[in-house]
XYZ file of C-alpha atoms in Angstrom:
575
model
C -55.490 -72.269 -228.212
C -58.743 -71.779 -226.294
C -59.858 -69.022 -228.633
C -58.892 -70.506 -231.991
C -59.347 -74.167 -231.090
C -62.748 -73.919 -229.435
C -64.452 -74.430 -232.824
C -62.413 -77.614 -233.216
C -59.992 -76.230 -235.803
C -56.626 -74.532 -235.786
C -55.310 -71.143 -236.742
C -51.945 -72.607 -237.736
C -52.811 -74.956 -240.600
C -52.111 -78.657 -240.335
C -48.319 -78.774 -240.454
C -47.648 -76.118 -237.829
C -50.492 -77.436 -235.685
C -48.742 -80.817 -235.586
C -45.378 -79.228 -234.881
C -46.658 -77.142 -231.947
C -49.018 -79.816 -230.561
C -46.017 -82.012 -229.851
C -44.787 -79.408 -227.388
C -48.230 -78.965 -225.814
C -48.551 -82.752 -225.485
C -45.253 -83.091 -223.642
C -46.064 -80.189 -221.316
C -49.529 -81.624 -220.582
C -48.010 -85.019 -219.803
C -45.337 -83.537 -217.528
C -47.821 -81.353 -215.634
C -50.245 -84.269 -215.221
C -47.474 -86.533 -213.912
C -46.097 -83.945 -211.493
C -49.299 -82.314 -210.226
C -52.304 -84.444 -211.254
C -53.618 -81.384 -213.097
C -55.070 -83.028 -216.210
C -55.049 -80.544 -219.076
C -55.573 -83.393 -221.552
C -59.165 -83.521 -220.341
C -59.896 -79.985 -219.151
C -58.605 -78.205 -222.274
C -61.498 -79.089 -224.592
C -59.800 -77.839 -227.746
C -57.078 -80.469 -227.425
C -59.416 -83.382 -228.104
C -61.500 -81.511 -230.664
C -58.548 -81.159 -233.038
C -58.810 -84.838 -234.023
C -61.785 -84.015 -236.238
C -59.805 -81.156 -237.818
C -57.178 -83.700 -238.842
C -59.737 -86.206 -240.126
C -61.586 -83.587 -242.183
C -58.336 -82.333 -243.739
C -56.831 -85.758 -244.503
C -56.100 -86.344 -248.186
C -55.923 -89.724 -249.891
C -52.177 -89.282 -250.537
C -51.451 -89.477 -246.790
C -50.980 -85.757 -246.253
C -53.251 -82.943 -245.115
C -54.719 -79.937 -246.868
C -52.336 -77.005 -247.197
C -52.773 -73.787 -245.244
C -50.184 -71.276 -244.118
C -46.556 -72.326 -243.796
C -46.370 -76.078 -244.520
C -43.322 -78.291 -244.920
C -44.566 -81.545 -246.423
C -42.099 -84.431 -246.120
C -43.474 -87.948 -246.244
C -47.013 -86.872 -245.401
C -48.238 -88.230 -242.089
C -45.821 -87.876 -239.184
C -44.946 -89.728 -235.983
C -46.066 -86.502 -234.265
C -49.573 -86.992 -235.695
C -49.462 -90.545 -234.345
C -48.429 -89.512 -230.826
C -51.075 -86.780 -230.658
C -53.812 -89.142 -231.885
C -52.800 -91.774 -229.311
C -53.000 -89.209 -226.508
C -56.548 -88.239 -227.462
C -57.534 -91.887 -227.900
C -56.251 -92.634 -224.393
C -57.396 -89.613 -222.405
C -60.714 -89.077 -224.228
C -61.475 -92.710 -225.108
C -61.854 -91.449 -228.672
C -62.208 -94.292 -231.192
C -61.710 -91.984 -234.198
C -58.400 -90.827 -232.716
C -57.394 -94.481 -232.388
C -58.267 -94.959 -236.072
C -56.064 -91.983 -237.013
C -53.168 -93.351 -234.953
C -53.431 -96.721 -236.717
C -53.671 -94.937 -240.086
C -50.377 -93.166 -239.407
C -48.664 -96.303 -238.110
C -49.751 -98.205 -241.200
C -48.292 -95.520 -243.456
C -44.882 -94.751 -241.971
C -42.406 -96.404 -239.634
C -42.493 -95.074 -236.079
C -38.931 -94.599 -234.884
C -38.180 -96.803 -231.870
C -37.589 -93.969 -229.394
C -41.179 -92.784 -229.844
C -42.599 -96.227 -229.033
C -42.817 -94.929 -225.460
C -46.191 -93.462 -226.483
C -47.265 -96.920 -227.611
C -46.606 -98.165 -224.076
C -48.235 -95.183 -222.378
C -51.364 -94.567 -224.428
C -52.124 -97.363 -226.915
C -55.091 -98.997 -225.166
C -55.772 -102.477 -226.555
C -59.389 -102.402 -225.380
C -60.245 -99.273 -227.409
C -61.598 -100.298 -230.822
C -60.706 -97.907 -233.683
C -63.635 -96.342 -235.519
C -63.355 -94.931 -239.047
C -64.464 -91.303 -239.453
C -68.095 -90.775 -240.378
C -70.861 -88.220 -240.081
C -71.043 -84.690 -241.438
C -69.050 -84.048 -244.612
C -68.875 -80.306 -244.067
C -67.660 -78.424 -241.019
C -67.250 -74.790 -240.082
C -64.271 -73.639 -238.032
C -65.328 -70.019 -237.779
C -62.684 -68.601 -235.460
C -59.630 -69.884 -237.378
C -61.523 -69.194 -240.610
C -62.014 -72.488 -242.466
C -64.900 -74.375 -244.039
C -63.799 -77.945 -244.823
C -65.773 -80.090 -247.251
C -65.586 -83.695 -248.445
C -67.786 -85.641 -250.823
C -67.246 -88.869 -248.837
C -65.168 -90.503 -246.136
C -63.786 -92.896 -248.716
C -60.166 -93.043 -249.848
C -60.812 -91.244 -253.160
C -62.742 -88.294 -251.719
C -62.825 -84.812 -253.176
C -61.681 -82.517 -250.354
C -61.899 -78.719 -250.322
C -61.041 -75.866 -247.989
C -62.609 -72.394 -248.104
C -60.451 -70.006 -246.093
C -61.574 -66.642 -244.694
C -60.070 -65.638 -241.344
C -61.726 -63.114 -239.060
C -58.422 -62.003 -237.515
C -55.088 -60.824 -238.890
C -52.345 -62.837 -237.188
C -49.223 -62.716 -239.431
C -46.600 -65.244 -238.256
C -46.999 -68.512 -240.161
C -50.407 -67.603 -241.622
C -50.718 -66.133 -245.113
C -52.477 -63.222 -246.800
C -55.045 -65.658 -248.202
C -58.519 -64.554 -247.138
C -61.363 -65.689 -249.414
C -59.176 -68.347 -251.014
C -59.896 -72.025 -251.635
C -58.108 -75.282 -252.397
C -59.461 -78.458 -254.038
C -57.981 -81.963 -253.937
C -58.943 -85.144 -255.818
C -56.169 -87.763 -256.043
C -53.800 -84.839 -256.401
C -53.825 -81.123 -255.709
C -55.991 -79.438 -258.352
C -56.633 -75.907 -257.038
C -53.438 -75.244 -255.104
C -52.137 -73.224 -252.208
C -48.998 -72.662 -254.280
C -45.344 -72.223 -253.402
C -43.398 -74.048 -250.686
C -42.139 -73.292 -247.200
C -38.439 -73.183 -248.024
C -37.266 -70.757 -245.354
C -39.039 -68.111 -243.277
C -36.703 -65.370 -244.503
C -36.269 -66.473 -248.121
C -37.117 -64.293 -251.098
C -39.667 -66.910 -252.227
C -41.417 -66.896 -248.851
C -41.575 -63.119 -248.444
C -42.339 -62.110 -252.016
C -44.549 -64.959 -253.210
C -45.494 -67.869 -250.942
C -47.202 -65.927 -248.144
C -48.727 -63.300 -250.477
C -52.222 -63.236 -251.991
C -50.810 -63.803 -255.480
C -49.918 -67.392 -254.475
C -53.510 -68.257 -253.530
C -56.860 -68.777 -255.239
C -58.270 -65.414 -254.285
C -58.580 -62.052 -256.077
C -56.019 -59.327 -256.780
C -56.945 -55.646 -257.055
C -54.020 -53.778 -258.562
C -53.327 -50.175 -257.596
C -50.043 -49.140 -259.207
C -49.404 -46.626 -256.407
C -49.842 -49.088 -253.537
C -46.811 -49.812 -251.338
C -46.405 -53.148 -249.546
C -44.273 -52.629 -246.436
C -43.482 -54.990 -243.581
C -41.238 -53.789 -240.732
C -40.095 -50.992 -243.031
C -39.049 -53.280 -245.896
C -40.737 -52.816 -249.288
C -41.978 -55.824 -251.255
C -43.297 -56.157 -254.822
C -46.827 -55.031 -255.598
C -48.875 -58.191 -256.136
C -52.213 -56.363 -255.934
C -53.206 -58.468 -252.950
C -54.000 -58.197 -249.273
C -52.116 -55.908 -246.944
C -49.607 -56.324 -244.201
C -50.497 -54.178 -241.245
C -48.318 -51.364 -239.975
C -48.515 -47.838 -238.643
C -49.800 -46.562 -241.975
C -52.822 -48.844 -241.421
C -53.423 -47.494 -237.931
C -51.946 -50.314 -235.822
C -49.172 -49.966 -233.276
C -47.431 -53.235 -234.174
C -47.327 -55.285 -237.364
C -47.302 -58.488 -235.347
C -50.166 -59.138 -232.885
C -48.261 -60.936 -230.142
C -51.186 -61.578 -227.769
C -54.648 -62.927 -228.509
C -56.174 -60.070 -226.469
C -54.702 -57.640 -228.990
C -56.258 -59.499 -231.901
C -59.686 -59.665 -230.278
C -59.776 -55.993 -229.291
C -61.547 -54.207 -232.191
C -59.707 -51.019 -231.306
C -56.328 -52.576 -232.072
C -57.127 -52.935 -235.812
C -56.451 -56.643 -236.331
C -59.910 -57.707 -237.493
C -59.943 -59.071 -241.056
C -63.519 -60.020 -242.030
C -64.083 -63.762 -241.955
C -66.861 -66.246 -242.624
C -70.133 -64.393 -242.149
C -72.628 -67.073 -243.169
C -72.464 -70.859 -243.110
C -75.347 -73.149 -243.991
C -75.292 -76.914 -244.364
C -78.142 -79.027 -245.742
C -78.291 -82.518 -247.297
C -78.252 -80.888 -250.755
C -75.672 -78.128 -250.392
C -73.218 -76.333 -248.148
C -73.000 -72.573 -248.519
C -70.488 -70.149 -247.017
C -69.958 -66.433 -247.409
C -66.587 -64.831 -246.719
C -65.817 -61.138 -246.301
C -62.235 -60.259 -247.219
C -62.587 -56.510 -247.819
C -60.925 -55.580 -244.480
C -57.880 -57.595 -245.565
C -57.113 -55.141 -248.379
C -56.102 -51.508 -248.268
C -59.135 -49.303 -247.672
C -57.700 -46.967 -250.295
C -58.316 -49.462 -253.085
C -61.175 -51.789 -252.079
C -64.520 -51.459 -250.301
C -66.216 -54.836 -250.963
C -64.948 -58.356 -251.578
C -67.633 -60.922 -250.803
C -67.006 -64.500 -251.907
C -69.926 -66.944 -251.984
C -68.710 -70.549 -251.916
C -71.391 -73.117 -252.764
C -70.866 -76.899 -252.659
C -73.716 -78.575 -254.566
C -74.558 -82.247 -254.264
C -77.319 -84.124 -256.055
C -76.230 -82.644 -259.384
C -77.910 -84.587 -262.194
C -75.571 -87.042 -263.869
C -72.685 -86.324 -261.460
C -71.341 -88.474 -258.660
C -69.139 -85.617 -257.450
C -70.137 -82.151 -256.188
C -70.229 -79.035 -258.315
C -68.674 -75.942 -256.763
C -70.020 -72.482 -257.567
C -67.884 -69.484 -256.616
C -69.474 -66.037 -256.899
C -67.463 -62.901 -256.140
C -68.776 -59.370 -255.715
C -65.868 -56.899 -255.751
C -66.041 -53.103 -255.539
C -62.849 -51.079 -255.965
C -62.334 -47.431 -255.075
C -61.343 -46.652 -258.665
C -62.399 -48.169 -262.010
C -58.721 -48.140 -262.984
C -57.808 -50.806 -260.392
C -57.627 -54.061 -262.329
C -59.297 -57.047 -260.643
C -57.938 -60.557 -261.260
C -59.393 -63.895 -260.179
C -56.706 -66.575 -259.633
C -56.627 -70.362 -260.014
C -53.284 -72.066 -259.250
C -52.428 -75.468 -260.729
C -49.581 -77.964 -260.625
C -49.554 -78.655 -264.360
C -50.221 -76.456 -267.347
C -53.972 -75.855 -267.718
C -55.837 -76.088 -271.014
C -58.076 -73.175 -271.967
C -60.890 -73.665 -274.480
C -62.995 -70.534 -274.658
C -64.339 -69.993 -271.124
C -63.522 -73.544 -269.963
C -60.282 -74.368 -268.137
C -59.207 -77.936 -267.414
C -56.162 -79.339 -265.629
C -55.099 -82.798 -264.426
C -52.752 -83.944 -261.673
C -51.984 -87.417 -260.254
C -55.157 -89.019 -261.608
C -57.524 -86.182 -260.768
C -58.964 -83.517 -263.054
C -60.493 -80.089 -262.434
C -62.824 -78.158 -264.745
C -63.555 -74.471 -264.318
C -66.115 -72.573 -266.379
C -66.057 -68.750 -266.292
C -69.595 -67.317 -266.593
C -68.882 -63.796 -265.345
C -67.484 -61.307 -266.224
C -68.919 -61.395 -269.718
C -66.215 -61.551 -272.387
C -63.653 -62.146 -269.649
C -59.938 -62.184 -270.383
C -58.513 -65.590 -269.436
C -54.726 -65.768 -269.387
C -52.268 -68.483 -268.358
C -49.151 -67.427 -266.436
C -46.306 -69.771 -265.513
C -43.865 -72.289 -266.883
C -40.060 -72.195 -266.727
C -38.878 -68.868 -265.384
C -42.374 -67.677 -264.481
C -43.571 -70.260 -261.953
C -43.670 -67.746 -259.087
C -44.175 -64.536 -261.012
C -44.890 -61.283 -259.147
C -44.924 -57.819 -260.704
C -42.509 -58.665 -263.500
C -40.091 -60.926 -261.598
C -39.824 -64.614 -260.664
C -39.208 -65.633 -257.024
C -38.270 -69.337 -257.007
C -37.636 -71.253 -253.749
C -34.115 -71.964 -252.519
C -34.700 -75.740 -252.426
C -36.512 -78.286 -254.587
C -39.997 -79.398 -253.533
C -40.398 -82.822 -251.933
C -42.433 -85.485 -253.731
C -45.665 -84.543 -251.945
C -45.163 -80.785 -252.009
C -47.246 -79.154 -254.717
C -45.459 -75.907 -255.392
C -47.411 -75.256 -258.561
C -45.962 -73.709 -261.665
C -49.025 -72.285 -263.394
C -51.948 -70.030 -262.714
C -55.051 -68.924 -264.590
C -55.887 -65.230 -264.379
C -59.440 -64.076 -265.117
C -60.120 -60.360 -265.449
C -62.891 -58.137 -266.888
C -62.634 -56.932 -270.467
C -63.366 -53.325 -269.452
C -62.687 -51.141 -266.441
C -65.308 -50.314 -263.817
C -65.522 -49.973 -260.061
C -67.793 -52.968 -259.392
C -67.310 -56.404 -260.950
C -68.790 -59.850 -260.459
C -66.940 -63.117 -261.040
C -68.940 -66.328 -261.395
C -67.217 -69.709 -261.782
C -68.436 -73.294 -261.783
C -65.821 -75.898 -260.804
C -65.974 -79.677 -260.830
C -63.297 -82.136 -259.659
C -63.192 -85.853 -260.386
C -61.194 -88.741 -261.755
C -59.202 -88.049 -264.925
C -60.607 -89.968 -267.868
C -64.057 -90.242 -266.277
C -65.132 -86.810 -265.076
C -66.622 -84.306 -267.493
C -67.357 -80.614 -267.140
C -70.938 -80.035 -265.944
C -73.395 -78.280 -268.244
C -73.756 -74.732 -266.979
C -74.711 -71.284 -268.204
C -75.248 -67.826 -266.778
C -78.760 -67.033 -265.593
C -80.013 -63.478 -266.034
C -82.087 -62.071 -263.194
C -83.626 -58.721 -262.284
C -81.787 -58.223 -259.007
C -79.380 -61.120 -258.471
C -76.572 -62.930 -260.274
C -76.583 -66.617 -261.026
C -76.302 -69.646 -263.228
C -77.700 -73.038 -264.050
C -75.621 -76.114 -263.228
C -77.197 -79.204 -264.761
C -80.531 -79.411 -262.849
C -79.789 -76.548 -260.439
C -80.725 -72.879 -260.828
C -78.617 -70.837 -258.414
C -78.828 -67.107 -257.681
C -76.746 -64.863 -255.413
C -77.729 -61.533 -253.875
C -75.356 -58.664 -253.150
C -77.439 -56.424 -250.845
C -76.679 -56.305 -247.117
C -80.340 -56.132 -246.169
C -81.398 -59.031 -248.373
C -82.986 -59.198 -251.809
C -86.695 -58.362 -251.659
C -87.837 -59.357 -255.129
C -86.270 -61.210 -258.056
C -87.397 -62.423 -261.450
C -85.674 -64.771 -263.891
C -86.473 -67.443 -266.466
C -85.421 -71.100 -266.630
C -85.509 -73.302 -269.755
C -87.297 -76.633 -270.043
C -86.457 -79.157 -267.331
C -86.942 -80.237 -263.741
C -85.247 -77.581 -261.646
C -83.898 -77.292 -258.139
C -83.859 -73.580 -257.274
C -81.548 -72.088 -254.661
C -81.532 -68.356 -253.954
C -79.029 -67.066 -251.384
C -78.779 -63.540 -250.029
C -82.475 -63.011 -249.290
C -83.949 -61.601 -246.075
C -83.379 -64.218 -243.339
C -86.580 -65.894 -242.099
C -88.747 -63.795 -244.443
C -91.715 -65.260 -246.327
C -91.639 -65.083 -250.134
C -94.448 -65.578 -252.636
C -93.076 -67.756 -255.447
C -94.680 -67.982 -258.876
C -93.570 -70.155 -261.790
C -95.053 -69.360 -265.193
C -97.610 -67.117 -263.488
C -98.874 -69.944 -261.261
C -98.271 -69.666 -257.540
C -96.150 -72.253 -255.765
C -97.361 -70.731 -252.518
C -95.419 -68.987 -249.822
C -91.906 -70.215 -249.055
C -89.884 -69.239 -246.006
C -86.259 -68.241 -246.353
C -83.888 -69.944 -243.934
C -82.343 -68.100 -241.017
C -79.295 -67.659 -243.271
C -81.312 -66.008 -246.042
C -81.598 -68.970 -248.451
C -84.706 -69.951 -250.407
C -85.071 -73.462 -251.832
C -87.899 -74.808 -254.051
C -88.476 -76.998 -257.132
C -90.229 -76.421 -260.467
C -91.015 -78.198 -263.721
C -90.780 -76.892 -267.279
C -89.619 -73.690 -268.956
C -91.066 -70.668 -267.183
C -90.555 -67.242 -265.708
C -89.936 -67.395 -261.976
C -90.730 -64.637 -259.514
C -89.956 -64.532 -255.786
C -91.340 -61.591 -253.820
C -91.071 -60.941 -250.115
C -94.513 -60.693 -248.508
C -93.703 -60.871 -244.791
C -90.859 -60.876 -242.315
C -90.449 -63.146 -239.333
C -90.732 -61.413 -235.980
C -87.257 -60.861 -234.512
C -86.260 -63.188 -231.697
C -85.931 -61.760 -228.225
C -82.495 -60.241 -227.870
C -81.796 -60.196 -231.616
C -79.809 -57.408 -233.152
C -81.447 -54.988 -235.566
C -83.399 -56.917 -238.227
C -81.477 -57.209 -241.503
C -83.775 -54.974 -243.556
C -83.234 -52.044 -241.191
C -79.604 -52.496 -240.233
C -78.939 -48.780 -240.142
C -79.881 -48.218 -243.804
C -82.918 -47.802 -245.991
C -84.914 -50.976 -246.772
C -83.875 -53.093 -249.697
C -85.872 -52.854 -252.885
C -86.393 -55.007 -255.931
C -83.479 -53.235 -257.587
C -80.702 -54.757 -255.530
C -78.371 -55.525 -258.421
C -78.774 -56.829 -261.960
C -77.436 -59.427 -264.263
C -78.512 -58.890 -267.861
C -81.881 -58.873 -269.683
C -83.554 -62.242 -270.138
C -86.940 -62.948 -271.690
C -88.604 -59.740 -270.586
C -86.857 -59.444 -267.241
C -85.641 -55.897 -266.842
C -82.370 -55.447 -264.935
C -81.841 -52.580 -262.550
C -78.931 -50.763 -260.877
C -76.320 -52.898 -259.142
C -75.873 -52.810 -255.397
C -72.332 -52.169 -254.235
C -72.823 -53.184 -250.617
C -71.854 -56.013 -248.296
C -74.200 -59.005 -248.087
C -76.971 -59.720 -245.666
C -75.537 -61.048 -242.403
C -77.807 -62.950 -240.003
C -78.162 -61.414 -236.562
C -76.845 -64.548 -234.874
C -73.276 -64.309 -236.198
C -71.279 -64.469 -232.948
C -68.553 -62.125 -231.826
C -65.475 -63.903 -230.441
C -64.820 -63.825 -226.738
C -61.586 -64.341 -224.851
C -61.830 -67.552 -222.872
C -61.594 -67.067 -219.127
C -58.102 -67.564 -217.783
C -56.470 -67.182 -221.200
């Protein structure tokens, strides 16, 4: 708990966090009563989890889905008891608000009213959640995002865990979910039984999540000696992967790099008033025999012209060990999606999601699902052994996006937008060719992504007529860039410490950004990004396609730039 809860989040997802917290709460109360040792107050993670619940709360009275989740009536009396304990012992007004939210939604069974007597302080005034709409929980591997604290908020979760933990977690690194009135981009399947065919073959596998499959026909998926169907997804660990045990029973085992349980994680997180950007590395979650790079850039854009909801840009850079390994981007939905060219749309419970595929060019977009194929894996359906509850969104459909031709390295670029059905419309977007990056325009935004570990040094591209907000991610952190628009200098602009460059322009013009200086490394910093054990980056980091005189160059097939301040986890003292 100290390791995974110190960031304020939970490794277990919301449902299992609630289920286990009830036991911790009772133990804490018993120990405090018997010994006066007050773990409610000294275990900091215990109080921090309230914000995890508030960030993940959906308007339907349930929480976002992650890992094994059994959704009954949504909020639970266990959520209520936990919130009351934090309200009482931490004098936390937001926890009091959550407790009242639960009590106003469901009936608290009389036996549990003991907590009302013990911890419901009449003098503590409830306070509705407020503040930051985006939070990073790096250790458990979640970025949670909301467009408001209102009841009709769009809520999203970008998942990329830095540790492999098995148990009730899933093989879902670099996946995402999106909610607006109903589940739109789903964590599909249901938690029917831990040993069921549905759970083992589908629900906990990568194929059930909005991530990417890389299919090697020769790959074997084994867990404790049992073979499972080839979904093309992330691996279970075993002796063939160089680990002594498939299940890491102790946190010290997970945190010891020599034990082989590291799985990538969220490398970069940046939040500004205009956007939230996260970069996840999921390559270590796949077999090293089939995949060397899977970097997912997840960008949440606000201030999009003509939109009262965010636009989400997802850029994937994937490098397989063989061109023959088919790569497939997945989007899971509750209802059958509509495909019109490169645009996918799907509605559920009053919400609607649009997804535009911009890369790969001439992509194959297929719909899989429907009766008999809802939970389809490698030629067979694996349905659950029970029916879903009213709030469980098992899904029945998925969209598969794959390149039209075979090659080792591929890029996937998608623009997604969630809103109210009947009101929301797909944002205007198009691919944006650049000399050494990949990107797109989204209404009034021009967005580019780099793929070079040491940071893009120089990039050129052209924007059409308009007033543009430019965002370039994957540059050299803290470096100074000379920016010209239409040949006229905008002056020197400093990249952020996360490697992002942000500026504005007017009119149709060619844009050039060239690194002219690097910031001096801070005392104690690791090796500067441009010399992280490799040759310096050049202007030919990786191309898109020709545009208005911009000449593309060879693609980079490397991991992204990672700021020197990304922390390594430590085992808390006394754990």
